mmCIF file with all atom_site columns, C-alpha atoms in Angstrom:
data_model
loop_
_atom_site.group_PDB
_atom_site.id
_atom_site.type_symbol
_atom_site.label_atom_id
_atom_site.label_alt_id
_atom_site.label_comp_id
_atom_site.label_asym_id
_atom_site.label_entity_id
_atom_site.label_seq_id
_atom_site.pdbx_PDB_ins_code
_atom_site.Cartn_x
_atom_site.Cartn_y
_atom_site.Cartn_z
_atom_site.occupancy
_atom_site.B_iso_or_equiv
_atom_site.pdbx_formal_charge
_atom_site.auth_seq_id
_atom_site.auth_comp_id
_atom_site.auth_asym_id
_atom_site.auth_atom_id
_atom_site.pdbx_PDB_model_num
ATOM 1   C CA . GLY A 1 1   ? 1.864   14.730  8.886   1.00 65.00 ? 3   GLY A CA 1
ATOM 2   C CA . GLU A 1 2   ? 2.460   13.470  5.450   1.00 76.00 ? 4   GLU A CA 1
ATOM 3   C CA . ASN A 1 3   ? -0.196  12.949  3.302   1.00 87.00 ? 5   ASN A CA 1
ATOM 4   C CA . VAL A 1 4   ? -1.101  11.857  -0.580  1.00 92.00 ? 6   VAL A CA 1
ATOM 5   C CA . GLU A 1 5   ? -4.271  13.045  -2.265  1.00 94.00 ? 7   GLU A CA 1
ATOM 6   C CA . GLN A 1 6   ? -5.694  11.139  -5.274  1.00 95.00 ? 8   GLN A CA 1
ATOM 7   C CA . HIS A 1 7   ? -8.049  12.154  -7.526  1.00 96.00 ? 9   HIS A CA 1
ATOM 8   C CA . PRO A 1 8   ? -10.607 10.648  -8.570  1.00 96.00 ? 10  PRO A CA 1
ATOM 9   C CA . SER A 1 9   ? -11.915 8.506   -6.279  1.00 93.00 ? 11  SER A CA 1
ATOM 10  C CA . THR A 1 10  ? -13.938 6.541   -9.483  1.00 95.00 ? 12  THR A CA 1
ATOM 11  C CA . LEU A 1 11  ? -13.121 6.747   -12.991 1.00 97.00 ? 13  LEU A CA 1
ATOM 12  C CA . SER A 1 12  ? -15.339 4.871   -15.881 1.00 97.00 ? 14  SER A CA 1
ATOM 13  C CA . VAL A 1 13  ? -13.879 4.644   -19.348 1.00 97.00 ? 15  VAL A CA 1
ATOM 14  C CA . GLN A 1 14  ? -14.712 3.224   -22.338 1.00 97.00 ? 16  GLN A CA 1
ATOM 15  C CA . GLU A 1 15  ? -12.449 0.530   -23.619 1.00 97.00 ? 17  GLU A CA 1
ATOM 16  C CA . GLY A 1 16  ? -10.088 2.104   -25.869 1.00 97.00 ? 18  GLY A CA 1
ATOM 17  C CA . ASP A 1 17  ? -9.871  5.219   -23.960 1.00 97.00 ? 19  ASP A CA 1
ATOM 18  C CA . SER A 1 18  ? -7.121  6.473   -21.545 1.00 98.00 ? 20  SER A CA 1
ATOM 19  C CA . ALA A 1 19  ? -7.355  7.288   -18.170 1.00 98.00 ? 21  ALA A CA 1
ATOM 20  C CA . VAL A 1 20  ? -5.608  9.336   -16.203 1.00 98.00 ? 22  VAL A CA 1
ATOM 21  C CA . ILE A 1 21  ? -5.179  9.170   -12.390 1.00 98.00 ? 23  ILE A CA 1
ATOM 22  C CA . LYS A 1 22  ? -3.504  12.460  -10.163 1.00 98.00 ? 24  LYS A CA 1
ATOM 23  C CA . CYS A 1 23  ? -1.764  12.882  -6.992  1.00 97.00 ? 25  CYS A CA 1
ATOM 24  C CA . THR A 1 24  ? -0.203  15.111  -5.145  1.00 97.00 ? 26  THR A CA 1
ATOM 25  C CA . TYR A 1 25  ? 1.913   14.782  -1.868  1.00 95.00 ? 27  TYR A CA 1
ATOM 26  C CA . SER A 1 26  ? 2.840   16.911  0.871   1.00 92.00 ? 28  SER A CA 1
ATOM 27  C CA . ASP A 1 27  ? 6.638   16.035  1.899   1.00 89.00 ? 29  ASP A CA 1
ATOM 28  C CA . SER A 1 28  ? 9.282   17.745  -0.154  1.00 89.00 ? 30  SER A CA 1
ATOM 29  C CA . ALA A 1 29  ? 11.446  14.734  0.640   1.00 88.00 ? 31  ALA A CA 1
ATOM 30  C CA . SER A 1 30  ? 9.697   12.326  -0.992  1.00 91.00 ? 32  SER A CA 1
ATOM 31  C CA . ASN A 1 31  ? 11.954  10.713  -3.857  1.00 90.00 ? 33  ASN A CA 1
ATOM 32  C CA . TYR A 1 32  ? 10.129  7.752   -4.735  1.00 91.00 ? 34  TYR A CA 1
ATOM 33  C CA . PHE A 1 33  ? 6.571   7.629   -6.810  1.00 94.00 ? 35  PHE A CA 1
ATOM 34  C CA . PRO A 1 34  ? 5.168   3.732   -7.024  1.00 94.00 ? 36  PRO A CA 1
ATOM 35  C CA . TRP A 1 35  ? 2.009   3.112   -8.412  1.00 96.00 ? 37  TRP A CA 1
ATOM 36  C CA . TYR A 1 36  ? 0.204   -0.654  -7.398  1.00 95.00 ? 38  TYR A CA 1
ATOM 37  C CA . LYS A 1 37  ? -2.693  -1.977  -8.943  1.00 95.00 ? 39  LYS A CA 1
ATOM 38  C CA . GLN A 1 38  ? -5.125  -3.964  -6.379  1.00 92.00 ? 40  GLN A CA 1
ATOM 39  C CA . GLU A 1 39  ? -8.177  -6.038  -8.231  1.00 91.00 ? 41  GLU A CA 1
ATOM 40  C CA . LEU A 1 40  ? -10.582 -7.508  -6.047  1.00 84.00 ? 42  LEU A CA 1
ATOM 41  C CA . GLY A 1 41  ? -9.885  -9.442  -3.370  1.00 79.00 ? 43  GLY A CA 1
ATOM 42  C CA . LYS A 1 42  ? -5.936  -9.471  -4.225  1.00 85.00 ? 44  LYS A CA 1
ATOM 43  C CA . ARG A 1 43  ? -2.886  -7.963  -2.805  1.00 88.00 ? 45  ARG A CA 1
ATOM 44  C CA . PRO A 1 44  ? -1.982  -4.362  -4.289  1.00 91.00 ? 46  PRO A CA 1
ATOM 45  C CA . GLN A 1 45  ? 1.039   -4.869  -7.150  1.00 92.00 ? 47  GLN A CA 1
ATOM 46  C CA . LEU A 1 46  ? 3.390   -2.579  -8.022  1.00 92.00 ? 48  LEU A CA 1
ATOM 47  C CA . ILE A 1 47  ? 2.712   -1.741  -11.723 1.00 95.00 ? 49  ILE A CA 1
ATOM 48  C CA . ILE A 1 48  ? 4.999   1.012   -12.200 1.00 95.00 ? 50  ILE A CA 1
ATOM 49  C CA . ASP A 1 49  ? 7.474   3.481   -10.191 1.00 93.00 ? 51  ASP A CA 1
ATOM 50  C CA . ILE A 1 50  ? 9.092   6.806   -10.799 1.00 93.00 ? 52  ILE A CA 1
ATOM 51  C CA . ARG A 1 51  ? 12.043  8.167   -8.992  1.00 89.00 ? 53  ARG A CA 1
ATOM 52  C CA . SER A 1 52  ? 12.588  12.254  -8.596  1.00 83.00 ? 54  SER A CA 1
ATOM 53  C CA . ASN A 1 53  ? 15.230  12.423  -11.102 1.00 83.00 ? 55  ASN A CA 1
ATOM 54  C CA . VAL A 1 54  ? 13.313  11.640  -13.662 1.00 82.00 ? 56  VAL A CA 1
ATOM 55  C CA . GLY A 1 55  ? 9.924   13.536  -15.030 1.00 90.00 ? 57  GLY A CA 1
ATOM 56  C CA . GLU A 1 56  ? 8.263   10.780  -17.007 1.00 94.00 ? 58  GLU A CA 1
ATOM 57  C CA . LYS A 1 57  ? 8.425   7.063   -17.579 1.00 93.00 ? 59  LYS A CA 1
ATOM 58  C CA . LYS A 1 58  ? 6.714   4.558   -19.738 1.00 95.00 ? 60  LYS A CA 1
ATOM 59  C CA . ASP A 1 59  ? 5.899   0.977   -19.903 1.00 93.00 ? 61  ASP A CA 1
ATOM 60  C CA . GLN A 1 60  ? 4.023   0.001   -22.880 1.00 95.00 ? 62  GLN A CA 1
ATOM 61  C CA . ARG A 1 61  ? 0.502   1.333   -22.224 1.00 97.00 ? 63  ARG A CA 1
ATOM 62  C CA . ILE A 1 62  ? 0.994   2.486   -19.013 1.00 97.00 ? 64  ILE A CA 1
ATOM 63  C CA . ALA A 1 63  ? 2.802   5.789   -18.291 1.00 97.00 ? 65  ALA A CA 1
ATOM 64  C CA . VAL A 1 64  ? 3.852   8.327   -15.273 1.00 97.00 ? 66  VAL A CA 1
ATOM 65  C CA . THR A 1 65  ? 5.056   11.537  -15.103 1.00 96.00 ? 67  THR A CA 1
ATOM 66  C CA . LEU A 1 66  ? 6.651   13.940  -11.940 1.00 96.00 ? 68  LEU A CA 1
ATOM 67  C CA . ASN A 1 67  ? 6.379   17.397  -11.615 1.00 95.00 ? 69  ASN A CA 1
ATOM 68  C CA . LYS A 1 68  ? 8.464   17.735  -8.547  1.00 92.00 ? 70  LYS A CA 1
ATOM 69  C CA . THR A 1 69  ? 8.143   21.417  -8.409  1.00 92.00 ? 71  THR A CA 1
ATOM 70  C CA . ALA A 1 70  ? 4.449   21.401  -7.746  1.00 94.00 ? 72  ALA A CA 1
ATOM 71  C CA . LYS A 1 71  ? 4.329   18.265  -6.074  1.00 95.00 ? 73  LYS A CA 1
ATOM 72  C CA . HIS A 1 72  ? 2.224   16.505  -8.270  1.00 95.00 ? 74  HIS A CA 1
ATOM 73  C CA . PHE A 1 73  ? 2.879   12.797  -10.202 1.00 97.00 ? 75  PHE A CA 1
ATOM 74  C CA . SER A 1 74  ? -0.145  11.205  -12.260 1.00 98.00 ? 76  SER A CA 1
ATOM 75  C CA . LEU A 1 75  ? -0.452  7.597   -13.904 1.00 98.00 ? 77  LEU A CA 1
ATOM 76  C CA . HIS A 1 76  ? -1.435  7.624   -17.492 1.00 98.00 ? 78  HIS A CA 1
ATOM 77  C CA . ILE A 1 77  ? -3.165  4.428   -18.895 1.00 98.00 ? 79  ILE A CA 1
ATOM 78  C CA . THR A 1 78  ? -3.849  4.268   -22.998 1.00 97.00 ? 80  THR A CA 1
ATOM 79  C CA . GLU A 1 79  ? -6.272  1.933   -24.863 1.00 97.00 ? 81  GLU A CA 1
ATOM 80  C CA . THR A 1 80  ? -7.569  0.668   -21.741 1.00 98.00 ? 82  THR A CA 1
ATOM 81  C CA . GLN A 1 81  ? -8.707  -2.676  -21.815 1.00 97.00 ? 83  GLN A CA 1
ATOM 82  C CA . PRO A 1 82  ? -11.649 -4.681  -19.324 1.00 95.00 ? 84  PRO A CA 1
ATOM 83  C CA . GLU A 1 83  ? -8.687  -6.191  -17.476 1.00 95.00 ? 85  GLU A CA 1
ATOM 84  C CA . ASP A 1 84  ? -7.629  -2.792  -16.472 1.00 97.00 ? 86  ASP A CA 1
ATOM 85  C CA . SER A 1 85  ? -10.451 -2.618  -14.188 1.00 97.00 ? 87  SER A CA 1
ATOM 86  C CA . ALA A 1 86  ? -9.008  -2.209  -10.833 1.00 96.00 ? 88  ALA A CA 1
ATOM 87  C CA . VAL A 1 87  ? -8.353  0.162   -7.767  1.00 94.00 ? 89  VAL A CA 1
ATOM 88  C CA . TYR A 1 88  ? -5.245  2.064   -8.248  1.00 96.00 ? 90  TYR A CA 1
ATOM 89  C CA . PHE A 1 89  ? -3.260  3.257   -5.664  1.00 95.00 ? 91  PHE A CA 1
ATOM 90  C CA . CYS A 1 90  ? -0.300  6.092   -5.877  1.00 96.00 ? 92  CYS A CA 1
ATOM 91  C CA . ALA A 1 91  ? 2.087   6.198   -2.995  1.00 93.00 ? 93  ALA A CA 1
ATOM 92  C CA . ALA A 1 92  ? 5.354   8.833   -2.092  1.00 92.00 ? 94  ALA A CA 1
ATOM 93  C CA . GLY A 1 93  ? 8.180   7.594   -0.156  1.00 87.00 ? 95  GLY A CA 1
ATOM 94  C CA . ASN A 1 94  ? 11.345  8.810   1.676   1.00 75.00 ? 96  ASN A CA 1
ATOM 95  C CA . THR A 1 95  ? 13.830  7.235   3.441   1.00 65.00 ? 97  THR A CA 1
ATOM 96  C CA . ASP A 1 96  ? 11.301  6.388   6.022   1.00 69.00 ? 98  ASP A CA 1
ATOM 97  C CA . LYS A 1 97  ? 8.436   4.900   4.677   1.00 78.00 ? 99  LYS A CA 1
ATOM 98  C CA . LEU A 1 98  ? 5.643   4.735   1.962   1.00 84.00 ? 100 LEU A CA 1
ATOM 99  C CA . ILE A 1 99  ? 2.432   7.141   2.115   1.00 87.00 ? 101 ILE A CA 1
ATOM 100 C CA . PHE A 1 100 ? -0.644  5.693   0.124   1.00 90.00 ? 102 PHE A CA 1
ATOM 101 C CA . GLY A 1 101 ? -3.140  7.697   -1.563  1.00 92.00 ? 103 GLY A CA 1
ATOM 102 C CA . THR A 1 102 ? -6.771  7.156   -0.933  1.00 90.00 ? 104 THR A CA 1
ATOM 103 C CA . GLY A 1 103 ? -7.415  4.978   -4.011  1.00 93.00 ? 105 GLY A CA 1
ATOM 104 C CA . THR A 1 104 ? -8.856  5.024   -7.728  1.00 95.00 ? 106 THR A CA 1
ATOM 105 C CA . ARG A 1 105 ? -11.339 2.457   -8.956  1.00 95.00 ? 107 ARG A CA 1
ATOM 106 C CA . LEU A 1 106 ? -11.211 2.319   -12.543 1.00 97.00 ? 108 LEU A CA 1
ATOM 107 C CA . GLN A 1 107 ? -14.062 0.600   -14.432 1.00 97.00 ? 109 GLN A CA 1
ATOM 108 C CA . VAL A 1 108 ? -13.311 -0.024  -18.324 1.00 97.00 ? 110 VAL A CA 1
ATOM 109 C CA . PHE A 1 109 ? -16.471 -0.767  -19.930 1.00 95.00 ? 111 PHE A CA 1
ATOM 110 C CA . PRO A 1 110 ? -16.537 -2.816  -23.360 1.00 90.00 ? 112 PRO A CA 1
ATOM 111 C CA . ASP B 2 1   ? 3.811   -16.666 -4.412  1.00 49.00 ? 26  ASP B CA 1
ATOM 112 C CA . GLY B 2 2   ? 5.299   -13.727 -3.657  1.00 51.00 ? 27  GLY B CA 1
ATOM 113 C CA . GLY B 2 3   ? 7.568   -14.566 -0.848  1.00 91.00 ? 28  GLY B CA 1
ATOM 114 C CA . ILE B 2 4   ? 5.670   -12.511 1.953   1.00 94.00 ? 29  ILE B CA 1
ATOM 115 C CA . THR B 2 5   ? 3.339   -14.772 3.973   1.00 95.00 ? 30  THR B CA 1
ATOM 116 C CA . GLN B 2 6   ? 0.409   -13.363 6.032   1.00 96.00 ? 31  GLN B CA 1
ATOM 117 C CA . SER B 2 7   ? -2.024  -15.783 8.217   1.00 93.00 ? 32  SER B CA 1
ATOM 118 C CA . PRO B 2 8   ? -4.702  -16.422 8.661   1.00 93.00 ? 33  PRO B CA 1
ATOM 119 C CA . LYS B 2 9   ? -6.561  -14.797 5.677   1.00 92.00 ? 34  LYS B CA 1
ATOM 120 C CA . TYR B 2 10  ? -9.834  -14.135 7.730   1.00 94.00 ? 35  TYR B CA 1
ATOM 121 C CA . LEU B 2 11  ? -9.362  -13.936 11.632  1.00 93.00 ? 36  LEU B CA 1
ATOM 122 C CA . PHE B 2 12  ? -12.829 -13.385 14.311  1.00 92.00 ? 37  PHE B CA 1
ATOM 123 C CA . ARG B 2 13  ? -12.085 -11.636 17.163  1.00 90.00 ? 38  ARG B CA 1
ATOM 124 C CA . LYS B 2 14  ? -14.531 -11.160 20.379  1.00 90.00 ? 39  LYS B CA 1
ATOM 125 C CA . GLU B 2 15  ? -14.929 -7.641  21.688  1.00 87.00 ? 40  GLU B CA 1
ATOM 126 C CA . GLY B 2 16  ? -11.885 -7.040  24.536  1.00 87.00 ? 41  GLY B CA 1
ATOM 127 C CA . GLN B 2 17  ? -9.649  -9.882  23.146  1.00 91.00 ? 42  GLN B CA 1
ATOM 128 C CA . ASN B 2 18  ? -6.255  -9.274  21.578  1.00 94.00 ? 43  ASN B CA 1
ATOM 129 C CA . VAL B 2 19  ? -5.352  -11.120 18.437  1.00 94.00 ? 44  VAL B CA 1
ATOM 130 C CA . THR B 2 20  ? -1.885  -11.413 16.764  1.00 96.00 ? 45  THR B CA 1
ATOM 131 C CA . LEU B 2 21  ? -1.326  -11.303 12.730  1.00 96.00 ? 46  LEU B CA 1
ATOM 132 C CA . SER B 2 22  ? 1.470   -12.879 11.477  1.00 97.00 ? 47  SER B CA 1
ATOM 133 C CA . CYS B 2 23  ? 3.752   -11.620 8.371   1.00 97.00 ? 48  CYS B CA 1
ATOM 134 C CA . GLU B 2 24  ? 6.628   -13.870 7.139   1.00 97.00 ? 49  GLU B CA 1
ATOM 135 C CA . GLN B 2 25  ? 8.855   -13.095 4.329   1.00 96.00 ? 50  GLN B CA 1
ATOM 136 C CA . ASN B 2 26  ? 11.600  -14.903 3.023   1.00 95.00 ? 51  ASN B CA 1
ATOM 137 C CA . LEU B 2 27  ? 12.906  -11.919 0.245   1.00 93.00 ? 52  LEU B CA 1
ATOM 138 C CA . ASN B 2 28  ? 15.836  -10.758 2.972   1.00 93.00 ? 53  ASN B CA 1
ATOM 139 C CA . HIS B 2 29  ? 14.205  -7.554  3.193   1.00 92.00 ? 54  HIS B CA 1
ATOM 140 C CA . ASP B 2 30  ? 15.209  -5.063  5.669   1.00 91.00 ? 55  ASP B CA 1
ATOM 141 C CA . ALA B 2 31  ? 12.232  -2.831  5.740   1.00 91.00 ? 56  ALA B CA 1
ATOM 142 C CA . MET B 2 32  ? 8.488   -4.170  6.632   1.00 94.00 ? 57  MET B CA 1
ATOM 143 C CA . TYR B 2 33  ? 5.311   -2.495  7.217   1.00 94.00 ? 58  TYR B CA 1
ATOM 144 C CA . TRP B 2 34  ? 1.676   -3.187  8.276   1.00 96.00 ? 59  TRP B CA 1
ATOM 145 C CA . TYR B 2 35  ? -1.110  -1.056  6.523   1.00 94.00 ? 60  TYR B CA 1
ATOM 146 C CA . ARG B 2 36  ? -5.065  -1.095  7.638   1.00 95.00 ? 61  ARG B CA 1
ATOM 147 C CA . GLN B 2 37  ? -7.835  -0.840  4.235   1.00 92.00 ? 62  GLN B CA 1
ATOM 148 C CA . ASP B 2 38  ? -10.758 0.511   4.655   1.00 89.00 ? 63  ASP B CA 1
ATOM 149 C CA . PRO B 2 39  ? -13.120 0.886   1.726   1.00 78.00 ? 64  PRO B CA 1
ATOM 150 C CA . GLY B 2 40  ? -12.556 4.428   0.547   1.00 69.00 ? 65  GLY B CA 1
ATOM 151 C CA . GLN B 2 41  ? -9.864  5.110   2.851   1.00 73.00 ? 66  GLN B CA 1
ATOM 152 C CA . GLY B 2 42  ? -6.774  3.623   1.055   1.00 82.00 ? 67  GLY B CA 1
ATOM 153 C CA . LEU B 2 43  ? -3.816  1.979   3.017   1.00 89.00 ? 68  LEU B CA 1
ATOM 154 C CA . ARG B 2 44  ? -3.098  3.814   6.081   1.00 91.00 ? 69  ARG B CA 1
ATOM 155 C CA . LEU B 2 45  ? 0.372   2.634   7.626   1.00 91.00 ? 70  LEU B CA 1
ATOM 156 C CA . ILE B 2 46  ? 0.153   1.506   11.163  1.00 95.00 ? 71  ILE B CA 1
ATOM 157 C CA . TYR B 2 47  ? 3.696   0.171   12.036  1.00 95.00 ? 72  TYR B CA 1
ATOM 158 C CA . TYR B 2 48  ? 6.866   -0.085  9.837   1.00 93.00 ? 73  TYR B CA 1
ATOM 159 C CA . SER B 2 49  ? 10.304  -1.315  10.535  1.00 93.00 ? 74  SER B CA 1
ATOM 160 C CA . GLN B 2 50  ? 13.747  -0.518  9.141   1.00 90.00 ? 75  GLN B CA 1
ATOM 161 C CA . ILE B 2 51  ? 15.778  -3.023  10.802  1.00 91.00 ? 76  ILE B CA 1
ATOM 162 C CA . VAL B 2 52  ? 15.468  -5.740  13.176  1.00 94.00 ? 77  VAL B CA 1
ATOM 163 C CA . ASN B 2 53  ? 14.249  -4.817  16.680  1.00 95.00 ? 78  ASN B CA 1
ATOM 164 C CA . ASP B 2 54  ? 13.573  -1.242  15.648  1.00 94.00 ? 79  ASP B CA 1
ATOM 165 C CA . PHE B 2 55  ? 10.139  0.124   14.388  1.00 95.00 ? 80  PHE B CA 1
ATOM 166 C CA . GLN B 2 56  ? 8.524   3.324   14.380  1.00 93.00 ? 81  GLN B CA 1
ATOM 167 C CA . LYS B 2 57  ? 4.471   4.388   14.757  1.00 94.00 ? 82  LYS B CA 1
ATOM 168 C CA . GLY B 2 58  ? 2.629   5.226   11.536  1.00 91.00 ? 83  GLY B CA 1
ATOM 169 C CA . ASP B 2 59  ? -0.087  7.049   10.911  1.00 88.00 ? 84  ASP B CA 1
ATOM 170 C CA . ILE B 2 60  ? -2.884  5.498   12.934  1.00 94.00 ? 85  ILE B CA 1
ATOM 171 C CA . ALA B 2 61  ? -0.568  3.521   15.738  1.00 96.00 ? 86  ALA B CA 1
ATOM 172 C CA . GLU B 2 62  ? -2.777  3.521   18.310  1.00 96.00 ? 87  GLU B CA 1
ATOM 173 C CA . GLY B 2 63  ? -4.429  0.559   19.838  1.00 96.00 ? 88  GLY B CA 1
ATOM 174 C CA . TYR B 2 64  ? -1.748  -1.550  17.726  1.00 97.00 ? 89  TYR B CA 1
ATOM 175 C CA . SER B 2 65  ? 1.661   -3.066  18.852  1.00 97.00 ? 90  SER B CA 1
ATOM 176 C CA . VAL B 2 66  ? 4.519   -5.093  16.908  1.00 98.00 ? 91  VAL B CA 1
ATOM 177 C CA . SER B 2 67  ? 7.914   -6.297  17.277  1.00 97.00 ? 92  SER B CA 1
ATOM 178 C CA . ARG B 2 68  ? 10.601  -6.809  15.169  1.00 97.00 ? 93  ARG B CA 1
ATOM 179 C CA . GLU B 2 69  ? 12.845  -9.656  16.802  1.00 97.00 ? 94  GLU B CA 1
ATOM 180 C CA . LYS B 2 70  ? 13.756  -11.740 13.482  1.00 96.00 ? 95  LYS B CA 1
ATOM 181 C CA . LYS B 2 71  ? 14.554  -9.945  10.248  1.00 96.00 ? 96  LYS B CA 1
ATOM 182 C CA . GLU B 2 72  ? 11.686  -12.364 8.632   1.00 96.00 ? 97  GLU B CA 1
ATOM 183 C CA . SER B 2 73  ? 8.855   -11.759 10.864  1.00 97.00 ? 98  SER B CA 1
ATOM 184 C CA . PHE B 2 74  ? 6.548   -8.919  11.866  1.00 98.00 ? 99  PHE B CA 1
ATOM 185 C CA . PRO B 2 75  ? 3.847   -9.451  13.856  1.00 98.00 ? 100 PRO B CA 1
ATOM 186 C CA . LEU B 2 76  ? 1.058   -7.055  14.579  1.00 97.00 ? 101 LEU B CA 1
ATOM 187 C CA . THR B 2 77  ? -1.293  -7.439  17.647  1.00 97.00 ? 102 THR B CA 1
ATOM 188 C CA . VAL B 2 78  ? -4.810  -5.902  17.926  1.00 96.00 ? 103 VAL B CA 1
ATOM 189 C CA . THR B 2 79  ? -5.166  -4.914  21.198  1.00 94.00 ? 104 THR B CA 1
ATOM 190 C CA . SER B 2 80  ? -8.611  -4.563  22.902  1.00 89.00 ? 105 SER B CA 1
ATOM 191 C CA . ALA B 2 81  ? -7.914  -0.363  22.880  1.00 89.00 ? 106 ALA B CA 1
ATOM 192 C CA . GLN B 2 82  ? -8.156  -0.374  19.297  1.00 90.00 ? 107 GLN B CA 1
ATOM 193 C CA . LYS B 2 83  ? -11.964 0.833   19.011  1.00 88.00 ? 108 LYS B CA 1
ATOM 194 C CA . ASN B 2 84  ? -12.455 -0.058  15.419  1.00 91.00 ? 109 ASN B CA 1
ATOM 195 C CA . PRO B 2 85  ? -10.952 -2.946  14.489  1.00 93.00 ? 110 PRO B CA 1
ATOM 196 C CA . THR B 2 86  ? -12.602 -4.633  11.630  1.00 94.00 ? 111 THR B CA 1
ATOM 197 C CA . ALA B 2 87  ? -10.481 -4.139  8.978   1.00 94.00 ? 112 ALA B CA 1
ATOM 198 C CA . PHE B 2 88  ? -8.350  -5.458  6.137   1.00 94.00 ? 113 PHE B CA 1
ATOM 199 C CA . TYR B 2 89  ? -4.658  -5.467  7.241   1.00 96.00 ? 114 TYR B CA 1
ATOM 200 C CA . LEU B 2 90  ? -2.046  -5.964  4.772   1.00 95.00 ? 115 LEU B CA 1
ATOM 201 C CA . CYS B 2 91  ? 1.609   -6.740  5.651   1.00 96.00 ? 116 CYS B CA 1
ATOM 202 C CA . ALA B 2 92  ? 4.651   -5.272  3.066   1.00 93.00 ? 117 ALA B CA 1
ATOM 203 C CA . SER B 2 93  ? 8.320   -5.475  2.741   1.00 93.00 ? 118 SER B CA 1
ATOM 204 C CA . SER B 2 94  ? 11.046  -3.840  0.772   1.00 89.00 ? 119 SER B CA 1
ATOM 205 C CA . ILE B 2 95  ? 14.960  -4.276  0.355   1.00 85.00 ? 120 ILE B CA 1
ATOM 206 C CA . ASP B 2 96  ? 15.358  -1.025  2.139   1.00 74.00 ? 121 ASP B CA 1
ATOM 207 C CA . ARG B 2 97  ? 14.013  2.271   2.607   1.00 66.00 ? 122 ARG B CA 1
ATOM 208 C CA . GLY B 2 98  ? 12.445  4.063   -0.969  1.00 69.00 ? 123 GLY B CA 1
ATOM 209 C CA . ASN B 2 99  ? 12.152  0.777   -3.011  1.00 77.00 ? 124 ASN B CA 1
ATOM 210 C CA . GLU B 2 100 ? 9.071   -1.042  -4.116  1.00 84.00 ? 125 GLU B CA 1
ATOM 211 C CA . ALA B 2 101 ? 7.242   -2.839  -1.349  1.00 87.00 ? 126 ALA B CA 1
ATOM 212 C CA . PHE B 2 102 ? 5.556   -6.303  -1.985  1.00 91.00 ? 127 PHE B CA 1
ATOM 213 C CA . PHE B 2 103 ? 2.571   -7.074  -0.204  1.00 93.00 ? 128 PHE B CA 1
ATOM 214 C CA . GLY B 2 104 ? 1.502   -9.893  1.520   1.00 93.00 ? 129 GLY B CA 1
ATOM 215 C CA . GLN B 2 105 ? -2.277  -11.401 0.759   1.00 92.00 ? 130 GLN B CA 1
ATOM 216 C CA . GLY B 2 106 ? -3.897  -9.726  3.369   1.00 94.00 ? 131 GLY B CA 1
ATOM 217 C CA . THR B 2 107 ? -5.834  -10.764 6.688   1.00 95.00 ? 132 THR B CA 1
ATOM 218 C CA . ARG B 2 108 ? -9.218  -10.233 7.046   1.00 94.00 ? 133 ARG B CA 1
ATOM 219 C CA . LEU B 2 109 ? -10.145 -8.987  10.975  1.00 94.00 ? 134 LEU B CA 1
ATOM 220 C CA . THR B 2 110 ? -13.943 -8.937  11.923  1.00 94.00 ? 135 THR B CA 1
ATOM 221 C CA . VAL B 2 111 ? -14.837 -8.067  15.226  1.00 90.00 ? 136 VAL B CA 1
ATOM 222 C CA . VAL B 2 112 ? -17.644 -10.406 16.681  1.00 86.00 ? 137 VAL B CA 1
#
């Protein structure tokens, strides 16, 4: 079946550094790629998304890139801050459902 | 807060019992989903529904059942056939397929 692989599972960075999380997906029909942030004890919330007709999207310190040929997409966070610490999930969706990656625990140290 | 409500927040179940988790949304969304979250395993899809009176199995549907009698409601029953039901359960909805999913606050189920 369809699956989404996400790496790394944990990521520690110094405040101000950049963080990159990568995902690959198997279903070539996927056309929607959201990223969710889940703080401890809270629900996942959408932080950015991209569709298959776009290669890159940026929103302030967050950017997402998509390579449909290679079935890769990545989340880039620049100038990280302690409040960026959370678990981040990528997902790949098509006309039926959203399949999530296994998550990346990001820790930003002051 | 968010328009999608799960209840209860915490649920304890004895082995051999069925329990039903509630999920209600007032966002007028067609699509609804149930995910299970375990440490280190991300969000795994249990069931999803794109329209009233229709639902599909996800990757880990065994031991679970759902219904979609109303657009607003998508309850999940964890049956006694589910061998390891202790987990955090998240319900989500989206306006239609292939769009942003909004999550409820989750129900933490513990088998005692």
